[in-house]
PDB file of C-alpha atoms in Angstrom:
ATOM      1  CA  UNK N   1       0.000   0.000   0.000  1.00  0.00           C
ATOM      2  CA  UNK N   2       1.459   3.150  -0.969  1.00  0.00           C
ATOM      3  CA  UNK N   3       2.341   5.420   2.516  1.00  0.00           C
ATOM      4  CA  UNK N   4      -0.054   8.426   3.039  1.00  0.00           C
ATOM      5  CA  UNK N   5       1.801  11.725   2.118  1.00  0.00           C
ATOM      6  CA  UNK N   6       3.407  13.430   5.525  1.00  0.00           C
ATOM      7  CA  UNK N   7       1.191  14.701   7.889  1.00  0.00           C
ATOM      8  CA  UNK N   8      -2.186  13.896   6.186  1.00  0.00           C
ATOM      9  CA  UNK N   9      -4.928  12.102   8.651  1.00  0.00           C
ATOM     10  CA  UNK N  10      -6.165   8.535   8.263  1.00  0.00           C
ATOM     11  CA  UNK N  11      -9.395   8.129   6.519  1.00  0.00           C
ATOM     12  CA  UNK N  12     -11.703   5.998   8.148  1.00  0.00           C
ATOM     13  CA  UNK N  13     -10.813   2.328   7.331  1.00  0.00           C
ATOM     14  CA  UNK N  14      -6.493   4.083   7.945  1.00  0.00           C
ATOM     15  CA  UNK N  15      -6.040   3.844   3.911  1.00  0.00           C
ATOM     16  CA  UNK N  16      -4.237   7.358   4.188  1.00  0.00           C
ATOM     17  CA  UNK N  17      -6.885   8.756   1.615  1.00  0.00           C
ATOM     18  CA  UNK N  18      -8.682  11.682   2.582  1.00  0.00           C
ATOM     19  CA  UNK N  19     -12.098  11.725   2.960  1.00  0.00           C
ATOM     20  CA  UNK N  20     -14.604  14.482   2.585  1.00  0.00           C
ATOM     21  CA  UNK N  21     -17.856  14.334   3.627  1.00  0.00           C
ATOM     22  CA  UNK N  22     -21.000  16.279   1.602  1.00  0.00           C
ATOM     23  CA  UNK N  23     -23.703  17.459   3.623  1.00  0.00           C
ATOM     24  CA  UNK N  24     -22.370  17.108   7.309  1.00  0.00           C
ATOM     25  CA  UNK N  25     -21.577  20.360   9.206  1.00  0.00           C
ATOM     26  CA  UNK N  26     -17.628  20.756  10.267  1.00  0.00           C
ATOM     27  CA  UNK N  27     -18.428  19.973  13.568  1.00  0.00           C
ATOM     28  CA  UNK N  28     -20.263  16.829  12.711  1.00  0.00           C
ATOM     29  CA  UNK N  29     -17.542  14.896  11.519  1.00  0.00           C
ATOM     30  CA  UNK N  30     -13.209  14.561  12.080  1.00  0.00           C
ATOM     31  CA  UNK N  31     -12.866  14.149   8.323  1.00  0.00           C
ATOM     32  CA  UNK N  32     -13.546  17.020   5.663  1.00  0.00           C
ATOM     33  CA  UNK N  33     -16.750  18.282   4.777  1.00  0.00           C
ATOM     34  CA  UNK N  34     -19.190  20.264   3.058  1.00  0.00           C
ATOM     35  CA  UNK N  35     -22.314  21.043   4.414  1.00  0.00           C
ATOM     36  CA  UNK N  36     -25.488  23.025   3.315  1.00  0.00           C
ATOM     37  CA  UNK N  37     -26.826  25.928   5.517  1.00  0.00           C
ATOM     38  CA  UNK N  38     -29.819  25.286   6.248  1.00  0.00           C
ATOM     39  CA  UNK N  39     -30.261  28.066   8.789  1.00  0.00           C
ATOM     40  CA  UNK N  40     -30.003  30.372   5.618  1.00  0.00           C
ATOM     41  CA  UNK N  41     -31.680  27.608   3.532  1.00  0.00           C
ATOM     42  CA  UNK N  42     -34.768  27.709   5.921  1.00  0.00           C
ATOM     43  CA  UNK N  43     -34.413  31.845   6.754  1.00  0.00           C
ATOM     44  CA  UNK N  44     -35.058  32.957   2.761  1.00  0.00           C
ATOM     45  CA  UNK N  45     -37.772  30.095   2.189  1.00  0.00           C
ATOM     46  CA  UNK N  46     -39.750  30.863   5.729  1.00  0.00           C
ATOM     47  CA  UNK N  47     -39.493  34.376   4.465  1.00  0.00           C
ATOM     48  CA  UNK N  48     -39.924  34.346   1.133  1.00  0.00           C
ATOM     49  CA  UNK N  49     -43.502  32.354   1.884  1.00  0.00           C
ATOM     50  CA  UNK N  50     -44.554  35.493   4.447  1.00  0.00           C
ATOM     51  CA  UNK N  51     -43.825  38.184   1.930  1.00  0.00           C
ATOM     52  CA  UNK N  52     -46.584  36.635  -0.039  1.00  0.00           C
ATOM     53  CA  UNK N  53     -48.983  36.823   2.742  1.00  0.00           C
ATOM     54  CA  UNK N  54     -48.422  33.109   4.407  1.00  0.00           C
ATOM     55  CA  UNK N  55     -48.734  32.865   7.974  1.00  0.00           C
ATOM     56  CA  UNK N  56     -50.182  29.106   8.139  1.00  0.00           C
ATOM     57  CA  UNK N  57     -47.152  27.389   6.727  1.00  0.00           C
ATOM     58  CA  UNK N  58     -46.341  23.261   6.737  1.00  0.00           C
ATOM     59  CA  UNK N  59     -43.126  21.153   6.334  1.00  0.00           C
ATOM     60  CA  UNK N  60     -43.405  17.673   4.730  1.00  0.00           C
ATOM     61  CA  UNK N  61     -39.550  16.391   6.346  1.00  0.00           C
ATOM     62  CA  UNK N  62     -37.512  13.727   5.473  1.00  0.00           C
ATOM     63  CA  UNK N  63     -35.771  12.348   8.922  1.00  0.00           C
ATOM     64  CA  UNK N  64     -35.789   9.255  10.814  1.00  0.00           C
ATOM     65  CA  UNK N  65     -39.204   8.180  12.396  1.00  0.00           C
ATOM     66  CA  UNK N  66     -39.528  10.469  15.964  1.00  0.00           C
ATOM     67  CA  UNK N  67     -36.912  12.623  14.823  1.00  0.00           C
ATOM     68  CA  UNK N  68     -36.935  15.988  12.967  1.00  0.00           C
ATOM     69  CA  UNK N  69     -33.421  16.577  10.220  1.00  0.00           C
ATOM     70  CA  UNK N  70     -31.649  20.037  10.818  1.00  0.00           C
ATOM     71  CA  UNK N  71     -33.981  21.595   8.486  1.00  0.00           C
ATOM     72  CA  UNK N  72     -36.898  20.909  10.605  1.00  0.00           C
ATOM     73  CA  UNK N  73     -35.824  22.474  13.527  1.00  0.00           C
ATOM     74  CA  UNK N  74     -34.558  25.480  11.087  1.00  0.00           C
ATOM     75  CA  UNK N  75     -38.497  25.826   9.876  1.00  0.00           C
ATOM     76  CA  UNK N  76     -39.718  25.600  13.055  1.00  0.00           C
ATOM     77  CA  UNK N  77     -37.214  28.397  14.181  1.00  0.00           C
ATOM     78  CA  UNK N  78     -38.089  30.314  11.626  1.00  0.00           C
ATOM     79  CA  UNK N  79     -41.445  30.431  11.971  1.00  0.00           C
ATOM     80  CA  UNK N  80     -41.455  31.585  15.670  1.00  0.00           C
ATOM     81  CA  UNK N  81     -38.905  34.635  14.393  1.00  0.00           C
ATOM     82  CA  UNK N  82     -41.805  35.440  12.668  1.00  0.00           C
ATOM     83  CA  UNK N  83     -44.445  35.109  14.953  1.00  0.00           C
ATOM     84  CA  UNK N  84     -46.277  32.181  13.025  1.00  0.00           C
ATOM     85  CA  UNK N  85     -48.825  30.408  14.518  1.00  0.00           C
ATOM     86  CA  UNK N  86     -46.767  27.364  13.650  1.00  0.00           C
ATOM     87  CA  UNK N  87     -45.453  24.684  15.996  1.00  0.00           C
ATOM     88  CA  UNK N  88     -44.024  20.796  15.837  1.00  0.00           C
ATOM     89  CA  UNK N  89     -47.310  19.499  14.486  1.00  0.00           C
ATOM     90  CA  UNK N  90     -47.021  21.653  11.371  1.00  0.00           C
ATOM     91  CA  UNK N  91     -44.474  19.855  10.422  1.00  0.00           C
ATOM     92  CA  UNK N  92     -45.349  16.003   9.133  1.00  0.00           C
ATOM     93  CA  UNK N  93     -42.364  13.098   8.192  1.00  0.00           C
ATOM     94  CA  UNK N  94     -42.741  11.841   5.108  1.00  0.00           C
ATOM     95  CA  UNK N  95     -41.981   7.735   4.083  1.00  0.00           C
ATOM     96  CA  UNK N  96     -39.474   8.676   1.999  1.00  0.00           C
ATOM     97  CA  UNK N  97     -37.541  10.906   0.266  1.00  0.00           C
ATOM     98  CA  UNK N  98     -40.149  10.526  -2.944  1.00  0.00           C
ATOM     99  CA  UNK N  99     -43.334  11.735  -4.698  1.00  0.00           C
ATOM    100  CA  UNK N 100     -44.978   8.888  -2.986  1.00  0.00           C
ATOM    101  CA  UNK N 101     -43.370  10.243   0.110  1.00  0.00           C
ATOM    102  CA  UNK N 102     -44.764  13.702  -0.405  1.00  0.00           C
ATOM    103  CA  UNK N 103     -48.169  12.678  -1.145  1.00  0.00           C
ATOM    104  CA  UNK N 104     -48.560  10.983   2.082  1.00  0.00           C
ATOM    105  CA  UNK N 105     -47.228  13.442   4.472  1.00  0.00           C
ATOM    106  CA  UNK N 106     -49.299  16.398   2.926  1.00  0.00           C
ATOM    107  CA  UNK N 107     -52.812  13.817   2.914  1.00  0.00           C
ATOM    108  CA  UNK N 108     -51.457  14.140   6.865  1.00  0.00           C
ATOM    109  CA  UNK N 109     -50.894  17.815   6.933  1.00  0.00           C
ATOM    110  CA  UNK N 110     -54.182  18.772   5.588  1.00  0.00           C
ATOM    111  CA  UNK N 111     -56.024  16.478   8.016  1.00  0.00           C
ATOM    112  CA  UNK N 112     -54.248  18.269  11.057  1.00  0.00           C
ATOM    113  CA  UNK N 113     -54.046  21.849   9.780  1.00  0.00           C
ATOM    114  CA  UNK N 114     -57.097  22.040   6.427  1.00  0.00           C
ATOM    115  CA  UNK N 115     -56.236  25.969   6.438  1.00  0.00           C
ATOM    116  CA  UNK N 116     -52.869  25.357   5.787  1.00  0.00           C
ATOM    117  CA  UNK N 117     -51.805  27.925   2.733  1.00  0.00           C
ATOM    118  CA  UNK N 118     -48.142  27.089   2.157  1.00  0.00           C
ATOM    119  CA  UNK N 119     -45.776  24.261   2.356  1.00  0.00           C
ATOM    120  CA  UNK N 120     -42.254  23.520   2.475  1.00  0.00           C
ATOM    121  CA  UNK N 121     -40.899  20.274   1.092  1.00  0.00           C
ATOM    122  CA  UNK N 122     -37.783  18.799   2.330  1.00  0.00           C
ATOM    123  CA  UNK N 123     -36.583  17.944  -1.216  1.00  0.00           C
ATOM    124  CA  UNK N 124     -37.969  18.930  -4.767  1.00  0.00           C
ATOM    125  CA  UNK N 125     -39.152  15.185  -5.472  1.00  0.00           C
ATOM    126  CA  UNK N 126     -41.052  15.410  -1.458  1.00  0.00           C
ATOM    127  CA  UNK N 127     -42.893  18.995  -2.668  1.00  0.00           C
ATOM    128  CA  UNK N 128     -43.822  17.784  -6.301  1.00  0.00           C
ATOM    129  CA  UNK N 129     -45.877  14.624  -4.651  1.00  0.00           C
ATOM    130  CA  UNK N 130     -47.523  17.322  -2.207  1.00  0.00           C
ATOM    131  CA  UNK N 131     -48.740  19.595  -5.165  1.00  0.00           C
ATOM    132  CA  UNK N 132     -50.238  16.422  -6.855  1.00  0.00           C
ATOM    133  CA  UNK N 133     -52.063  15.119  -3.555  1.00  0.00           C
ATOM    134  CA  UNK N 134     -53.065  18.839  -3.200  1.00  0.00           C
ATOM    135  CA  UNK N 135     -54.248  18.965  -6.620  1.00  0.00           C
ATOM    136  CA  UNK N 136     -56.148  15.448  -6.249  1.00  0.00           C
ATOM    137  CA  UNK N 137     -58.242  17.697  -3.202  1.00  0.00           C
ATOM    138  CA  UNK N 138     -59.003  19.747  -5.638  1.00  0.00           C
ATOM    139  CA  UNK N 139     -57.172  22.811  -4.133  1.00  0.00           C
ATOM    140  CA  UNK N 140     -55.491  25.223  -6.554  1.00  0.00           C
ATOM    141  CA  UNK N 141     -52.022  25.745  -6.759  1.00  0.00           C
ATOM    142  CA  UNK N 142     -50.518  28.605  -5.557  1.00  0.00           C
ATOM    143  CA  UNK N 143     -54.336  30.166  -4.968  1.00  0.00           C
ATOM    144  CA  UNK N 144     -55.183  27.149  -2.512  1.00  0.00           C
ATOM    145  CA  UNK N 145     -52.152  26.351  -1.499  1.00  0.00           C
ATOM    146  CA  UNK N 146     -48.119  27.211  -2.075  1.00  0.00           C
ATOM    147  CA  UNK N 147     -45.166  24.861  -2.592  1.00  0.00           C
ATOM    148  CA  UNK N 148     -41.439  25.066  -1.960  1.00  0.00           C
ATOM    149  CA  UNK N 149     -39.267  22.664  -2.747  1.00  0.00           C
ATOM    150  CA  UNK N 150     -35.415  22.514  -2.092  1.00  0.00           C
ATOM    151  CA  UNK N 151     -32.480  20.901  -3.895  1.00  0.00           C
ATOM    152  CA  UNK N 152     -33.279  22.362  -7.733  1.00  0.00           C
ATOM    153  CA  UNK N 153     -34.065  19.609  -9.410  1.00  0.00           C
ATOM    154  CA  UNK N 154     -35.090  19.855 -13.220  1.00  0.00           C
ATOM    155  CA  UNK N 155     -38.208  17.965 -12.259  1.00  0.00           C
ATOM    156  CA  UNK N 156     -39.549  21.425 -10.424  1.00  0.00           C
ATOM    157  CA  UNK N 157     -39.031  23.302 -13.856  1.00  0.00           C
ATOM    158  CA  UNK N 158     -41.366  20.560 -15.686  1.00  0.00           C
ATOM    159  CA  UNK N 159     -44.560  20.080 -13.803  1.00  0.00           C
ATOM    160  CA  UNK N 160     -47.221  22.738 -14.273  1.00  0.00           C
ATOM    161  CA  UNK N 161     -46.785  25.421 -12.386  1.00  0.00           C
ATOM    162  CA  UNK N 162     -43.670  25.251 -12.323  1.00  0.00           C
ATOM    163  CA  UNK N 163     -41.511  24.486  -8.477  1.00  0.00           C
ATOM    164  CA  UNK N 164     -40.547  27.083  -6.464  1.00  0.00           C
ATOM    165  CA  UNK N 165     -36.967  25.734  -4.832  1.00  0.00           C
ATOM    166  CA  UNK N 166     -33.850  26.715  -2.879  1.00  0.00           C
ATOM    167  CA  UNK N 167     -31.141  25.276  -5.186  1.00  0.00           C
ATOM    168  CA  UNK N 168     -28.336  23.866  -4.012  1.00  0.00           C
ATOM    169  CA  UNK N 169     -25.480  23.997  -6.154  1.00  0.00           C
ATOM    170  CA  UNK N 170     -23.950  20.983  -7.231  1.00  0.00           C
ATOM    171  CA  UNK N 171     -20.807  22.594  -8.643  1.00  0.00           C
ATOM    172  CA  UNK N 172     -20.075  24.231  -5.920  1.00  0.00           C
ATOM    173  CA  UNK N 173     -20.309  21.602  -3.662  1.00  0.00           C
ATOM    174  CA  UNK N 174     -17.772  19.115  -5.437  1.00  0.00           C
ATOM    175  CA  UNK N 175     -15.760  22.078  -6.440  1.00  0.00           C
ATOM    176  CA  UNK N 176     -15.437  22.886  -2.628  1.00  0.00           C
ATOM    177  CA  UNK N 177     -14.811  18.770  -2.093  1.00  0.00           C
ATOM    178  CA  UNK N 178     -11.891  18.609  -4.542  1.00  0.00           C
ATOM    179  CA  UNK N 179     -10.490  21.845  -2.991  1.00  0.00           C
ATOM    180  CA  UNK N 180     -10.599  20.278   0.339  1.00  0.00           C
ATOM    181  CA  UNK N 181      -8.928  16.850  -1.187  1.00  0.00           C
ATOM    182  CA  UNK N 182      -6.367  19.069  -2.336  1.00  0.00           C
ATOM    183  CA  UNK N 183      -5.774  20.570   0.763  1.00  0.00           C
ATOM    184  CA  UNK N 184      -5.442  17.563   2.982  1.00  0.00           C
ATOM    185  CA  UNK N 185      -3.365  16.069  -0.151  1.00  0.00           C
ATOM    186  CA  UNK N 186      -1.147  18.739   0.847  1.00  0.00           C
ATOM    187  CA  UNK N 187      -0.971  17.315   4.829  1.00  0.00           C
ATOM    188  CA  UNK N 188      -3.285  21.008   5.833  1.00  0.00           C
ATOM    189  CA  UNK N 189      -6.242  21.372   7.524  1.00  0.00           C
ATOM    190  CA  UNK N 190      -9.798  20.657   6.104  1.00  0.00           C
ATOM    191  CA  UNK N 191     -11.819  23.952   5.501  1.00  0.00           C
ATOM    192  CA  UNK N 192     -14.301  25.164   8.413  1.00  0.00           C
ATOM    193  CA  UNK N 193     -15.191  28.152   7.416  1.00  0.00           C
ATOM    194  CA  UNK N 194     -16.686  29.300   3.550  1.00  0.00           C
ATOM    195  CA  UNK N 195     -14.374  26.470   2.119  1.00  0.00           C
ATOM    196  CA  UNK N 196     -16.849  24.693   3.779  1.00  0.00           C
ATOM    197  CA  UNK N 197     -20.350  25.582   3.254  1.00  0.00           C
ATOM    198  CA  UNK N 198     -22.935  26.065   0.871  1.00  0.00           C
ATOM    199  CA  UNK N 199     -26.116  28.316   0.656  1.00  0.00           C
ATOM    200  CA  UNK N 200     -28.844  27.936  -1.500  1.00  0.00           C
ATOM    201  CA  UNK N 201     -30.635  30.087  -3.768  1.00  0.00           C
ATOM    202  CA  UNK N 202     -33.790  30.919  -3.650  1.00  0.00           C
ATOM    203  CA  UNK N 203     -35.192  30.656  -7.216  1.00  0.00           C
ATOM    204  CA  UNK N 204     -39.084  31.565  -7.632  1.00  0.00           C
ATOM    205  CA  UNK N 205     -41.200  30.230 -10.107  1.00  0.00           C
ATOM    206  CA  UNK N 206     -45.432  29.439 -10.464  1.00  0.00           C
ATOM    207  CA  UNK N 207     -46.054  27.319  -7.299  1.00  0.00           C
ATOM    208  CA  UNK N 208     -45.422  30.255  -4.925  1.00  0.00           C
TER     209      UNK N 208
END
């Protein structure tokens, strides 16, 4: 096996490579990283929704059963900065990270909360199935009810309306992965600070 270069830390099974990590915080993990700020992800989509008059506003989340992802507790922080009559039950776990997924949790969201006027998915994929079980109620989108969806998936520029989203760029996180490999290549430190982090872009289109 060919010695790691001087100075660079084990990966995790010791092979000398480094390893970096997409979508864990800095402080998650030993290894390299890039993560996605979700406190910013979660701040422009929370506010973008209550700029267009949304105070009653869901989350369909992807996390494990009686658990809520980072994103979730953004929302919910969100919504209490500003002042929404929002709490945990607003936001519903889907089954998966899929249309199918998405259905299901907003069928669950409307049951709990039928004035509900806006929605956040946890993914594109998650917010496209909500839009078709909201459409299936016969509720109008955006009149009835709003969608966001996150990630920037083509999928959200194809259905009718067209997906509101908070893209996350995919360049920019390998680009910032390849940079880090370089640097611990080099025996340095991996990147904490913007070497380390990505923040979506809030892109609006028909669902909002």
């Amino acid at each position: 096996m060919i010695p790691p270069p001087p100075g660079l830390r084990p990966g995790p099974r010791s092979s000398g490579l480094p390893v970096v990590l997409l979508e864990r915080a800095p402080d998650q993990t030993r290894f390299g990283s890039v993560g996605i700020d979700f406190a910013a992800d979660m701040r422009q989509g929370v506010a973008h929704l209550t700029e267009r008059g949304h105070r009653r506003i869901g989350m369909l989340d992807c996390a494990l059963p009686g658990t809520r992802s980072p994103r979730g507790d953004y929302f919910l922080a969100e919504a209490r900065a500003h002042g929404l009559p929002v709490g945990p039950d607003w936001l519903v776990l889907c089954g998966g990270h899929t249309l199918a997924g998405g259905e299901q949790a907003l069928e669950e969201l409307l049951e709990r909360h039928p004035d509900v006027t806006a929605v956040v998915g946890c993914n594109d994929l998650v917010a496209i199935g909500g839009m078709r079980a909201a459409r299936r109620r016969g509720l109008r989108v955006p009149e009835d009810i709003a969608f966001l969806g996150v990630d920037g998936l083509t999928p959200g520029e194809l259905v009718e309306p067209a997906l509101s989203t908070l893209c996350i760029d995919k360049r920019q996180v390998g680009r910032l992965a390849v940079e880090q490999v370089a640097q611990m290549l080099e025996g340095k430190e991996p990147a904490v600070g913007e070497g380390a982090w990505v923040v979506p872009e809030l892109i609006v289109r028909a669902s909002t």
